[in-house]
Short mmCIF file of C-alpha atoms in Angstrom, two decimals:
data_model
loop_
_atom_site.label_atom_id
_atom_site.label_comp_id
_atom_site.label_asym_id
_atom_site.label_seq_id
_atom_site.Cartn_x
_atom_site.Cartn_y
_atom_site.Cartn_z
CA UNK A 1 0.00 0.00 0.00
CA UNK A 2 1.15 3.08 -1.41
CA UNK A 3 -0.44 6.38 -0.15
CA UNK A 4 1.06 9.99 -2.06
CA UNK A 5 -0.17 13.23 -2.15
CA UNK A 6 0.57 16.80 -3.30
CA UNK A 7 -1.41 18.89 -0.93
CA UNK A 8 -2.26 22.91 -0.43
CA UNK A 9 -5.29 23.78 0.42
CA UNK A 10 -5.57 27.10 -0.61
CA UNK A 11 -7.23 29.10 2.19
CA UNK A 12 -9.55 28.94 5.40
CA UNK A 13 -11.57 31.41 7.37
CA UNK A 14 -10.66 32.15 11.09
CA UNK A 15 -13.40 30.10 12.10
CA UNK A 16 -11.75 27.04 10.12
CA UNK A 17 -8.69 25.41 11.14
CA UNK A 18 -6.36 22.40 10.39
CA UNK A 19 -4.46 22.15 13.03
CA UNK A 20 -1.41 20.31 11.86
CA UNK A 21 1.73 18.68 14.09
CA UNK A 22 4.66 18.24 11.39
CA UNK A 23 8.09 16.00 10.77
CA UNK A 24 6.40 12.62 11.82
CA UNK A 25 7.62 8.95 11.37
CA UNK A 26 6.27 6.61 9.04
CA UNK A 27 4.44 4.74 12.14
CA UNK A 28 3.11 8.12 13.53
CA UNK A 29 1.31 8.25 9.86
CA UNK A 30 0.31 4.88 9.47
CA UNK A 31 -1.16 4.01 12.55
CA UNK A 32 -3.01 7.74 12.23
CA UNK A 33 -3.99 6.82 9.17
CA UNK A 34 -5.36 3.14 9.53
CA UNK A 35 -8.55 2.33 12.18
CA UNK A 36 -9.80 -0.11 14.77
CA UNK A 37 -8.97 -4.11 13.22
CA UNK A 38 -6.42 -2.99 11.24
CA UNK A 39 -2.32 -4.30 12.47
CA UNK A 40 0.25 -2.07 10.73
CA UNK A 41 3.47 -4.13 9.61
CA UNK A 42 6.54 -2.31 8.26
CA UNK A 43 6.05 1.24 7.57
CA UNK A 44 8.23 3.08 5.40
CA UNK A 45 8.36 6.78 4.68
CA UNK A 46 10.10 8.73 2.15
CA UNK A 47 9.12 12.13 2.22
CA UNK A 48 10.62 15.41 3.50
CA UNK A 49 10.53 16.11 7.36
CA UNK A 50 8.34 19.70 6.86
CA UNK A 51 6.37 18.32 3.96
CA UNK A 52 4.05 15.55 6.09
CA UNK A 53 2.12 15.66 9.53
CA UNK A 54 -0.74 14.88 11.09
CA UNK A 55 -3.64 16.73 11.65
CA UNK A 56 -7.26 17.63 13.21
CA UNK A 57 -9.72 20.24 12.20
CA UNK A 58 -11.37 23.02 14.65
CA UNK A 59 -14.29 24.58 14.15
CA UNK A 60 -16.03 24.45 10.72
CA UNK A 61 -14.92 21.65 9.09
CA UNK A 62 -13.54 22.72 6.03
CA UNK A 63 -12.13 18.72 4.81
CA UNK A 64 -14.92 16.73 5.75
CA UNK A 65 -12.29 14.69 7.27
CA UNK A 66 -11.82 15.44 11.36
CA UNK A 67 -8.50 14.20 11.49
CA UNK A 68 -5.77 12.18 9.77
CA UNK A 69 -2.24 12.87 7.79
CA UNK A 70 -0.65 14.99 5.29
CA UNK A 71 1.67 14.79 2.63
CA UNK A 72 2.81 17.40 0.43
CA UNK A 73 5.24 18.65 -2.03
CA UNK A 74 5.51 21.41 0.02
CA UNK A 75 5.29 21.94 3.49
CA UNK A 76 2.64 20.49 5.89
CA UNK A 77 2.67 23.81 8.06
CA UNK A 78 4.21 26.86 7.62
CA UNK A 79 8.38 26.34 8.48
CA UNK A 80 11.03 28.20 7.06
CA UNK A 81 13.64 26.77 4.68
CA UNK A 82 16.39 28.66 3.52
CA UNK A 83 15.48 31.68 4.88
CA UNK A 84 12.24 31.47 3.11
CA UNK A 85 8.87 30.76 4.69
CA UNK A 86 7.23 27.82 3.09
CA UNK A 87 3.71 27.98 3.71
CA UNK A 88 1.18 25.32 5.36
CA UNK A 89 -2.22 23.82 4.46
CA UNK A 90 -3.19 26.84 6.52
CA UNK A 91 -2.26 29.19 4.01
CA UNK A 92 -3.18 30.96 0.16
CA UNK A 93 -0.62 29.76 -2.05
CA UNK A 94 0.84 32.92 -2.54
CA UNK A 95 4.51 31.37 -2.70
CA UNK A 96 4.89 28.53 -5.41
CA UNK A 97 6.32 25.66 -3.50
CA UNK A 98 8.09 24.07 -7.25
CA UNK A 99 11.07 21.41 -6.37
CA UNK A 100 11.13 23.31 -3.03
CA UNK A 101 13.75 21.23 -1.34
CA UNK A 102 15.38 19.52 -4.93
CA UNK A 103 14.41 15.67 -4.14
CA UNK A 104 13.16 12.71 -6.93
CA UNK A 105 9.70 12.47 -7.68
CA UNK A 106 7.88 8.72 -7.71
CA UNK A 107 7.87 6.42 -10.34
CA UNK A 108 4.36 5.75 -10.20
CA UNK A 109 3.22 9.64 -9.65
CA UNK A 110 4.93 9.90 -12.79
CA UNK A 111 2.85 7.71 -15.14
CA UNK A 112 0.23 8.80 -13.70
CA UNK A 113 0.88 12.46 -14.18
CA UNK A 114 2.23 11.96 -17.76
CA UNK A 115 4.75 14.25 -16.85
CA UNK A 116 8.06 14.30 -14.68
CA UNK A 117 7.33 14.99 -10.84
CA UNK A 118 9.83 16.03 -7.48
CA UNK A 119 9.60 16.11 -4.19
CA UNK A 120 7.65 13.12 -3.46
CA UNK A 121 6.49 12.39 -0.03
CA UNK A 122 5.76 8.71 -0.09
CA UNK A 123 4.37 6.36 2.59
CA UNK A 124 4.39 2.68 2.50
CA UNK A 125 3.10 -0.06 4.86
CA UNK A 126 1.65 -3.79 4.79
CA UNK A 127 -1.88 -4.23 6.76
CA UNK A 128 -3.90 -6.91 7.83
CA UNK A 129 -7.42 -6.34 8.62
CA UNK A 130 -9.79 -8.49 10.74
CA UNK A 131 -12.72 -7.46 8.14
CA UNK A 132 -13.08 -7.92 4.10
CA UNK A 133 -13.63 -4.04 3.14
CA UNK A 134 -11.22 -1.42 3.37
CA UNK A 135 -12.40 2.41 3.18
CA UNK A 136 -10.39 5.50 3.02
CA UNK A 137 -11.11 8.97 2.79
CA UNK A 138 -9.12 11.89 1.24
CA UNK A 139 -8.83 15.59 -0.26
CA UNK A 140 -6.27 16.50 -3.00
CA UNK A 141 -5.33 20.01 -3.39
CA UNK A 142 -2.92 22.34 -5.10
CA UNK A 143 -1.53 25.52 -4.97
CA UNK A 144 -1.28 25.04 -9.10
CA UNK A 145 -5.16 25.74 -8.94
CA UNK A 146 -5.95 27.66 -10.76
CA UNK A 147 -2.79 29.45 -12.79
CA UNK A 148 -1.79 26.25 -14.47
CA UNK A 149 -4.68 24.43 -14.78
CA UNK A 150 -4.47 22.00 -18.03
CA UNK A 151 -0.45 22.74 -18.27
CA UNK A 152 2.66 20.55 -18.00
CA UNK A 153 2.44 21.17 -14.24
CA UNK A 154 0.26 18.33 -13.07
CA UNK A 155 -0.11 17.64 -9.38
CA UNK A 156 -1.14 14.42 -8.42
CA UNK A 157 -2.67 11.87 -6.23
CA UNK A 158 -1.97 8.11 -6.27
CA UNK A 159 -2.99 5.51 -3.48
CA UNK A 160 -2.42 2.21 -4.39
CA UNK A 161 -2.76 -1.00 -3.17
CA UNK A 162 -1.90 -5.28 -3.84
CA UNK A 163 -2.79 -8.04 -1.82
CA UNK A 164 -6.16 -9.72 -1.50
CA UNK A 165 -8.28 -9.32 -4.61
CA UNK A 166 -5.68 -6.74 -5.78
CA UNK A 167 -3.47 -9.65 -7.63
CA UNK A 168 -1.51 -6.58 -9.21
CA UNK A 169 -0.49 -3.09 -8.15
CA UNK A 170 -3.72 -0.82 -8.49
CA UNK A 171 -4.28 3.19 -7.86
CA UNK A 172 -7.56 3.57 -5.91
CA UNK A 173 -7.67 7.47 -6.57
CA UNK A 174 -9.60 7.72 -9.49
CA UNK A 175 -12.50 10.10 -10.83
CA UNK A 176 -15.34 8.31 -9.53
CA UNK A 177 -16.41 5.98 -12.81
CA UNK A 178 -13.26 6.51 -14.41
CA UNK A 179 -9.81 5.12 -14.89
CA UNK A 180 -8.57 8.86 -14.93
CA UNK A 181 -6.40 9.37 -12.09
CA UNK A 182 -7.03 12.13 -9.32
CA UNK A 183 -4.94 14.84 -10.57
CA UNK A 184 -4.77 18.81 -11.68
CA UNK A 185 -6.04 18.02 -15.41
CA UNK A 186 -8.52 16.12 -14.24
CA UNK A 187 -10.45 17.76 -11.77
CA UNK A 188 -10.99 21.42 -12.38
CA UNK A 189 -13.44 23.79 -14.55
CA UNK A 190 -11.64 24.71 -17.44
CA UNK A 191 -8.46 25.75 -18.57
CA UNK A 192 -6.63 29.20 -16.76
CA UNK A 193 -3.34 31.07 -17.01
CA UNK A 194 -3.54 30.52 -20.82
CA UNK A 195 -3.53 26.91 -20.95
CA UNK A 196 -4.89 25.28 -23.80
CA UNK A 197 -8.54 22.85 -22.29
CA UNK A 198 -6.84 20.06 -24.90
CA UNK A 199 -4.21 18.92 -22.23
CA UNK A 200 -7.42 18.41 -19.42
CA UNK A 201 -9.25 16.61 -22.41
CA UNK A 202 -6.57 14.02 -23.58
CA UNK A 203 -7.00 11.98 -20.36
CA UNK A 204 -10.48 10.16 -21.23
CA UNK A 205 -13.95 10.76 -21.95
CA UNK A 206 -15.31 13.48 -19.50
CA UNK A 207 -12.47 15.18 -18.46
CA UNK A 208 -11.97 17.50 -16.86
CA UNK A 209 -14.70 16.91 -14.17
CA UNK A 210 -16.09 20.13 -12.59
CA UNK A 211 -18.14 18.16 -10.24
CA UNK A 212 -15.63 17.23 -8.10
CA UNK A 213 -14.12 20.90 -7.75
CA UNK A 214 -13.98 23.63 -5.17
CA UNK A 215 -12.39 26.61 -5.40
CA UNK A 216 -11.72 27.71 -2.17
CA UNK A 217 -9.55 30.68 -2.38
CA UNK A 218 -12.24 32.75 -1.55
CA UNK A 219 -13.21 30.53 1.86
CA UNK A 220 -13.30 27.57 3.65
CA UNK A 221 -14.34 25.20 1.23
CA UNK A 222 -12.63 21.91 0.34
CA UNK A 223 -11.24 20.67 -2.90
CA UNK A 224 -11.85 17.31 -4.18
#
């Protein structure tokens, strides 16, 4: 199991907050992440110190998840690298966290991005659960929202998983009745920043899906 995501959610009212508590180990995540009847084996993490964390929301939800982990490209909360702040989840993406701190992307992010990524933040771990479903709930957001929508910048979300029925490899994050990964391109309302709409619309029938977008610049709304 395979979890990675590029994270930023844009921006939150004062009465919304993700609290977040940054630099965590791969079995702080994983045993955050997983629930009741469900033993953790092996957990690896490769990832950035300031770019995961944990997290619980105050207030007005603005995830519809209360609590659970981040990873980023960026930074989880706001720290300051180089003499630079990097900004949290907390945060408008007013600073354009690209190859921040210089690392490889992930195989895998990269096919399903179609185009080269960096600074992966990658956690791994073997499960056993006492039950026969497994459920997991996320949000995928971007600070490339909305300037390079339907560019060569692609942000995006894989969580995959073998064992079980899963005889190969498989990415679970998918537009809902697609095979079309959980991405930029994918999930947004047209093409910005001068982009041509022919990038979002070479990745299937559908695409891109406004459905599953938020803008939330403006307020405490959640992305997809």
């Amino acid at each position: 199991f395979c979890a990675c995501l590029a994270l930023c959610v844009l921006s939150f009212s004062a009465k919304a907050q993700v609290v977040v508590s940054a630099n965590k180990t791969a079995a702080e995540l994983a045993s955050t992440l997983v629930g009741i009847g469900v033993t953790v084996f092996s957990p690896t993490l490769t990832c950035p110190g300031p770019a995961n964390g944990t997290f619980y929301t105050t207030g007005v939800d603005p995830l519809g998840i209360s609590n659970g982990i981040v990873l980023t490209n960026g930074c989880a909360k706001d720290t300051i690298l180089g003499g630079t702040v990097c900004y949290g989840v907390n945060d408008p993406s007013s600073t354009f966290a690209n190859t921040i701190y210089n690392s490889v992307g992930d195989a895998d992010l990269t096919t399903l991005s179609g185009n080269p990524t960096f600074d992966a933040c990658v956690l791994e771990f073997d499960f056993k659960a006492i039950g026969d479903t497994i459920r997991f709930n996320y949000v995928f957001g971007s600070e490339e929202y909305t300037n390079y929508t339907c560019s060569v910048y692609n942000d995006v979300f894989g969580f995959f998983i073998s064992g079980g029925s899963y005889v190969t490899r498989t990415n679970l994050a998918l537009v809902p009745g697609t095979t079309i990964p959980v991405c930029i391109n994918s999930v947004n309302c047209g093409a910005t920043g001068g982009w041509p709409l022919s990038t979002c619309t070479a990745l299937g029938p559908g695409s891109p899906f406004c459905a599953y977008y938020v803008n939330n610049i403006t307020g405490p709304a959640s992305p997809y």
